[in-house]
Short mmCIF file of C-alpha atoms and ligand atoms in Angstrom, two decimals:
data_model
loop_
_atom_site.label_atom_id
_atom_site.label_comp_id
_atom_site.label_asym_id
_atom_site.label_seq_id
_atom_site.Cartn_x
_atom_site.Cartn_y
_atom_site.Cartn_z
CA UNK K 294 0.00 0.00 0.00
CA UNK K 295 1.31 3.74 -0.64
CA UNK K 296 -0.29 5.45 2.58
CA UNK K 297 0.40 9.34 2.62
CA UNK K 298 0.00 11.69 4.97
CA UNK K 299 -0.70 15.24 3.50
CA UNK K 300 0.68 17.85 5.97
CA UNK K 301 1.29 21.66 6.41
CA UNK K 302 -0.19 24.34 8.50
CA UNK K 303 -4.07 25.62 7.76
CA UNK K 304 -3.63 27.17 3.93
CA UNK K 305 -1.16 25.10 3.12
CA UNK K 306 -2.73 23.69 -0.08
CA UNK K 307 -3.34 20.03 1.62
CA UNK K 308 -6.96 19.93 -0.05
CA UNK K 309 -6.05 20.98 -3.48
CA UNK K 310 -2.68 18.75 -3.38
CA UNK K 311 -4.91 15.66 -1.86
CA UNK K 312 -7.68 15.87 -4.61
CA UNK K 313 -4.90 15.97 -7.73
CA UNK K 314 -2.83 12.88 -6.05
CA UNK K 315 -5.95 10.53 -5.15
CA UNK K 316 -6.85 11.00 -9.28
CA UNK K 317 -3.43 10.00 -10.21
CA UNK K 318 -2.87 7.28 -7.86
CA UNK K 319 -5.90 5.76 -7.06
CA UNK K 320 -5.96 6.61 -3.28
CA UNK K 321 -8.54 6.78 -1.04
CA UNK K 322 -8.65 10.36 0.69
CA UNK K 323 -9.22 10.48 4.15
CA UNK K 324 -9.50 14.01 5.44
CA UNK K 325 -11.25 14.56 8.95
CA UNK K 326 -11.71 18.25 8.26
CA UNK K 327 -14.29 16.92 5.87
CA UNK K 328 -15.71 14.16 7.49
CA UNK K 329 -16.53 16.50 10.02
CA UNK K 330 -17.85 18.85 7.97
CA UNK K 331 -20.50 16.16 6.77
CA UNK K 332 -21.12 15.46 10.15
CA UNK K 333 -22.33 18.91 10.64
CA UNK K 334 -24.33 19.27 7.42
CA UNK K 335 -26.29 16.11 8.17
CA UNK K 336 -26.68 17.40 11.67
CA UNK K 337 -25.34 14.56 13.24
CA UNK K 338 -23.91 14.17 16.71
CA UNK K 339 -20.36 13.90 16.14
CA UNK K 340 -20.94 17.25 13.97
CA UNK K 341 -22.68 19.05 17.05
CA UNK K 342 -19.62 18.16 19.06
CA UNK K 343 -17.19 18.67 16.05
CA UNK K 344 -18.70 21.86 15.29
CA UNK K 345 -17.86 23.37 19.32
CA UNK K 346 -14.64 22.75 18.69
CA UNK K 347 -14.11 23.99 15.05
CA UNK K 348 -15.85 27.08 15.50
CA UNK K 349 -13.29 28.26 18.10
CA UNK K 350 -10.52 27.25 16.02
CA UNK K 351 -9.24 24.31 18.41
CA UNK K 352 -8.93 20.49 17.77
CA UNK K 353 -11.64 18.03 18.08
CA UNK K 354 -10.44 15.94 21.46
CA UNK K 355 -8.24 12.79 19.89
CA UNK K 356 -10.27 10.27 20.81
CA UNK K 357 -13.26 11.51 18.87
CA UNK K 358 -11.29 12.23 15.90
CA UNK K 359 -9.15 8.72 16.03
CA UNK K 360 -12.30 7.28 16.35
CA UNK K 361 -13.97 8.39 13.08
CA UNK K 362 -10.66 8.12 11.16
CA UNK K 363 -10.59 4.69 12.10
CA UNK K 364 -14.33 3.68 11.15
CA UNK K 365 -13.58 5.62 7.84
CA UNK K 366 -10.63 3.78 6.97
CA UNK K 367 -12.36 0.56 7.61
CA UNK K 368 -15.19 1.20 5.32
CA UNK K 369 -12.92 0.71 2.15
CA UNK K 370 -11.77 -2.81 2.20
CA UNK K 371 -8.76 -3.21 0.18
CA UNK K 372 -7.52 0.24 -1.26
CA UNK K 373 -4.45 0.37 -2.77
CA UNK K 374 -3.51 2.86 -0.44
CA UNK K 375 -4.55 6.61 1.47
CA UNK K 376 -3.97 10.08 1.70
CA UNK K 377 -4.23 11.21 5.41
CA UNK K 378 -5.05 14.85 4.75
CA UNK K 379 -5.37 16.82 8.43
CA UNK K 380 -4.82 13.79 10.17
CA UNK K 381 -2.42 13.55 12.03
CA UNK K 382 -2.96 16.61 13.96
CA UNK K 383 -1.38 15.81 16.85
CA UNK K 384 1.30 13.10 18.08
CA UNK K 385 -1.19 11.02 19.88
CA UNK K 386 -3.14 10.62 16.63
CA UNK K 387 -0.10 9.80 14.50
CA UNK K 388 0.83 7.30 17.23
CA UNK K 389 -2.93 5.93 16.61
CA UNK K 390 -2.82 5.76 12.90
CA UNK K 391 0.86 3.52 12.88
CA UNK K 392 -1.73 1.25 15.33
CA UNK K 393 -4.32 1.12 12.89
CA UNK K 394 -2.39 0.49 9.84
CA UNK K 395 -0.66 -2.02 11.74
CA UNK K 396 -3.57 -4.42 12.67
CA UNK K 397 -3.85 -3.97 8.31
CA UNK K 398 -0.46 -5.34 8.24
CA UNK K 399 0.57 -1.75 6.64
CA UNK K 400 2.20 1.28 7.40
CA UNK K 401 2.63 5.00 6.59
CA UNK K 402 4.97 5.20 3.76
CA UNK K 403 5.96 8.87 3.45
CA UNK K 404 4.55 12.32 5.59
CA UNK K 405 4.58 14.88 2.41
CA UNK K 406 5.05 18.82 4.02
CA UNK K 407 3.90 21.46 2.08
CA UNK K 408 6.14 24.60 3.70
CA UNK K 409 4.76 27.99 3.87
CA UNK K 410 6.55 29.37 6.25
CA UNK K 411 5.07 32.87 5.44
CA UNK K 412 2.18 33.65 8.52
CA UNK K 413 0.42 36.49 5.81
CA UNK K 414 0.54 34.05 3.16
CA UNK K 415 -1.68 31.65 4.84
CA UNK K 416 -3.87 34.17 6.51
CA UNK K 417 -4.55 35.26 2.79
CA UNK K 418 -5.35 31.84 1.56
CA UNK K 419 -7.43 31.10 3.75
CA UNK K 420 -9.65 33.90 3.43
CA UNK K 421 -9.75 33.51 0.07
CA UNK K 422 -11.10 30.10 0.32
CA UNK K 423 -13.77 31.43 2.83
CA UNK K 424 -14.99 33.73 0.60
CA UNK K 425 -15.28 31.29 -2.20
CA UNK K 426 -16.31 28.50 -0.12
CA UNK K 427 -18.57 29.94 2.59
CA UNK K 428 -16.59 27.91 5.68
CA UNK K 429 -16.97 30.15 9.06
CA UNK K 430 -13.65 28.86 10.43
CA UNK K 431 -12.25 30.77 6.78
CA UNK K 432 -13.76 34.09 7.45
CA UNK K 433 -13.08 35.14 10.70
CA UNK K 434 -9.53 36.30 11.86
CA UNK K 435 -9.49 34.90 15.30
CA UNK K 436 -10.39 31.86 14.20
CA UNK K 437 -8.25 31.45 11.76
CA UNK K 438 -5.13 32.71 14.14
CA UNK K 439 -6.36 29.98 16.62
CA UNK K 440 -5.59 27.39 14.39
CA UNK K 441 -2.23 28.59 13.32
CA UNK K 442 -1.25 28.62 17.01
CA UNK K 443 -2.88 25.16 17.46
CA UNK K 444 -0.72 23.77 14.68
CA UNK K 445 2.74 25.40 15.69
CA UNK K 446 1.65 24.32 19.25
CA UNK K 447 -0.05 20.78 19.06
CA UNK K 448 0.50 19.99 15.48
CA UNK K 449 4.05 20.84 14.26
CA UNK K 450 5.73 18.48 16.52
CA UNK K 451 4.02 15.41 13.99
CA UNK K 452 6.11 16.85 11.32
CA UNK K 453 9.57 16.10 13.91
CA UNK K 454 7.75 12.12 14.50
CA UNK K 455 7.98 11.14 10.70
CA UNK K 456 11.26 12.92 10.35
CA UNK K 457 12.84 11.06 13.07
CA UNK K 458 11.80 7.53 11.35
CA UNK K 459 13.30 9.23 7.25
CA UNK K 460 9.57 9.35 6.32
CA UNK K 461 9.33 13.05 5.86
CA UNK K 462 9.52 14.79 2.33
CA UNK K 463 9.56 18.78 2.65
CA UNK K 464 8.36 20.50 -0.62
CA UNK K 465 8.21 24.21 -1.08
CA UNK K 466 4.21 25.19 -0.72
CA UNK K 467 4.15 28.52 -2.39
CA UNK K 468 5.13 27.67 -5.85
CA UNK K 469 1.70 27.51 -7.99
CA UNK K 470 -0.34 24.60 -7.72
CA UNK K 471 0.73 22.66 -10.66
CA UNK K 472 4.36 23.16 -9.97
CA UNK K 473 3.70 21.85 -6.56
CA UNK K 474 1.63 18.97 -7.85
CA UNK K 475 4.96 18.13 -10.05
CA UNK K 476 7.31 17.80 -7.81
CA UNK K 477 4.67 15.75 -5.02
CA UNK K 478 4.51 13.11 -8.07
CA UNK K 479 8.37 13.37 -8.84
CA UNK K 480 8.90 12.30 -5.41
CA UNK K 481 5.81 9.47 -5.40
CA UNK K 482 7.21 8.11 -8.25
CA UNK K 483 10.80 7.41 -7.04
CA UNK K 484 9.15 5.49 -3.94
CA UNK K 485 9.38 1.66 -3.61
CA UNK K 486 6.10 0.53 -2.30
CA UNK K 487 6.42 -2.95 -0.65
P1 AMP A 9 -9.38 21.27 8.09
O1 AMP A 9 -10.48 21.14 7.12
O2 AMP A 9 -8.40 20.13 8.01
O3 AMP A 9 -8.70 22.61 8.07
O4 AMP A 9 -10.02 21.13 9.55
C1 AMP A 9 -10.99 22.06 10.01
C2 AMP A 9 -11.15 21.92 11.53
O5 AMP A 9 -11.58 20.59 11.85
C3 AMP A 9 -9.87 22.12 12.34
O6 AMP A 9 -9.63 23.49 12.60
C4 AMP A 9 -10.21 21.34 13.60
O7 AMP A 9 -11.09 22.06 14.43
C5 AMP A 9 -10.98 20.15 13.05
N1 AMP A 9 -10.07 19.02 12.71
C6 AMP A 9 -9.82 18.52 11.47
N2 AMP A 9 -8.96 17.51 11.52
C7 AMP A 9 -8.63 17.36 12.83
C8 AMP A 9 -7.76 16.49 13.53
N3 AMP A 9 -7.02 15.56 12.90
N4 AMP A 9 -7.68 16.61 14.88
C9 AMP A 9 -8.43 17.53 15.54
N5 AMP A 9 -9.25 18.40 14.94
C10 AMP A 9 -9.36 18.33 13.59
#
């Protein structure tokens, strides 16, 4: 299997990178940003509770958010691989996801980083998307700045747990989308998948 995890900070481009790759590749795309956005259009319980947290721009509590990955994940029964996009978030869940792969007799193959270090550059992309795509947590600046300090805070540190096992592949997020998406398949295509 060729699992991926998609990450970067809020604006990064993990969406737009996610939805090119799983064409190309044939991936399932897991993203719990979306799943919980579902959740709360179909008025569910999970999206009640999802929706507390997301409106305030803070995580969704681990357990909840392992626990939907997980039942996700399960529903496709034998993909040729996934694209974690948002998930891992936070060590804990990273730690989770090697467990689940594991009891597939898998594992995560390569954490993909889309770098934009620039704070004003993200801040801009984002509102642009929440103008386009009518997302509350995209149109209000103190939301948005609560996620970029729950990502350098909770979330950042995932990027050091792949590193320290030679999974991680840094690639420069603020060269246009297409140039991006060239050098994400460069890299996919010089991988060995066992
Ligand atoms: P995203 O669409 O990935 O930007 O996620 C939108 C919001 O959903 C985040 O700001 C969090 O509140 C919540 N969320 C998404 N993925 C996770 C995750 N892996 N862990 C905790 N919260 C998450």
């Amino acid at each position: 299997m060729l699992n991926l995890v998609i990450f970067g900070p809020p604006g990064a481009g993990k969406g737009t990178q996610s939805a090119k790759l799983i064409e190309k590749y044939h991936l399932v795309h897991l993203s719990t940003g979306d799943i919980f956005r579902a959740n709360i259009k179909g008025g569910t319980e999970l999206g009640l509770l999802a929706k507390s947290y997301m409106d305030k721009g803070l995580l969704v509590p681990d357990e909840v958010t392992i626990n939907i990955l997980e039942s996700e994940a399960n529903k496709h029964q034998h993909p040729k691989g996934f694209i974690f996009d948002g998930f891992p978030r936070t060590v804990a869940q990273a730690k989770a996801l090697d467990a689940m792969l594991e009891k597939k007799g898998s594992s995560i193959t390569s954490m993909i980083s889309l770098e934009v270090p620039e704070l004003d550059e993200l801040v801009k992309r984002i509102m642009i998307r929440g103008k386009e795509s009518g997302r509350s947590d995209d149109s209000d600046a103190n939301i948005i700045q609560k996620r970029i300090t729950e990502y350098f805070d909770k979330t950042s540190p995932v990027k050091e747990y792949y590193n320290a096992q030679g999974k991680g592949f840094m690639t420069n997020g603020i060269l246009t989308i297409d140039e991006v998406f060239e050098n994400l398949c460069n890299f996919i295509d010089g991988i060995k998948v066992s």
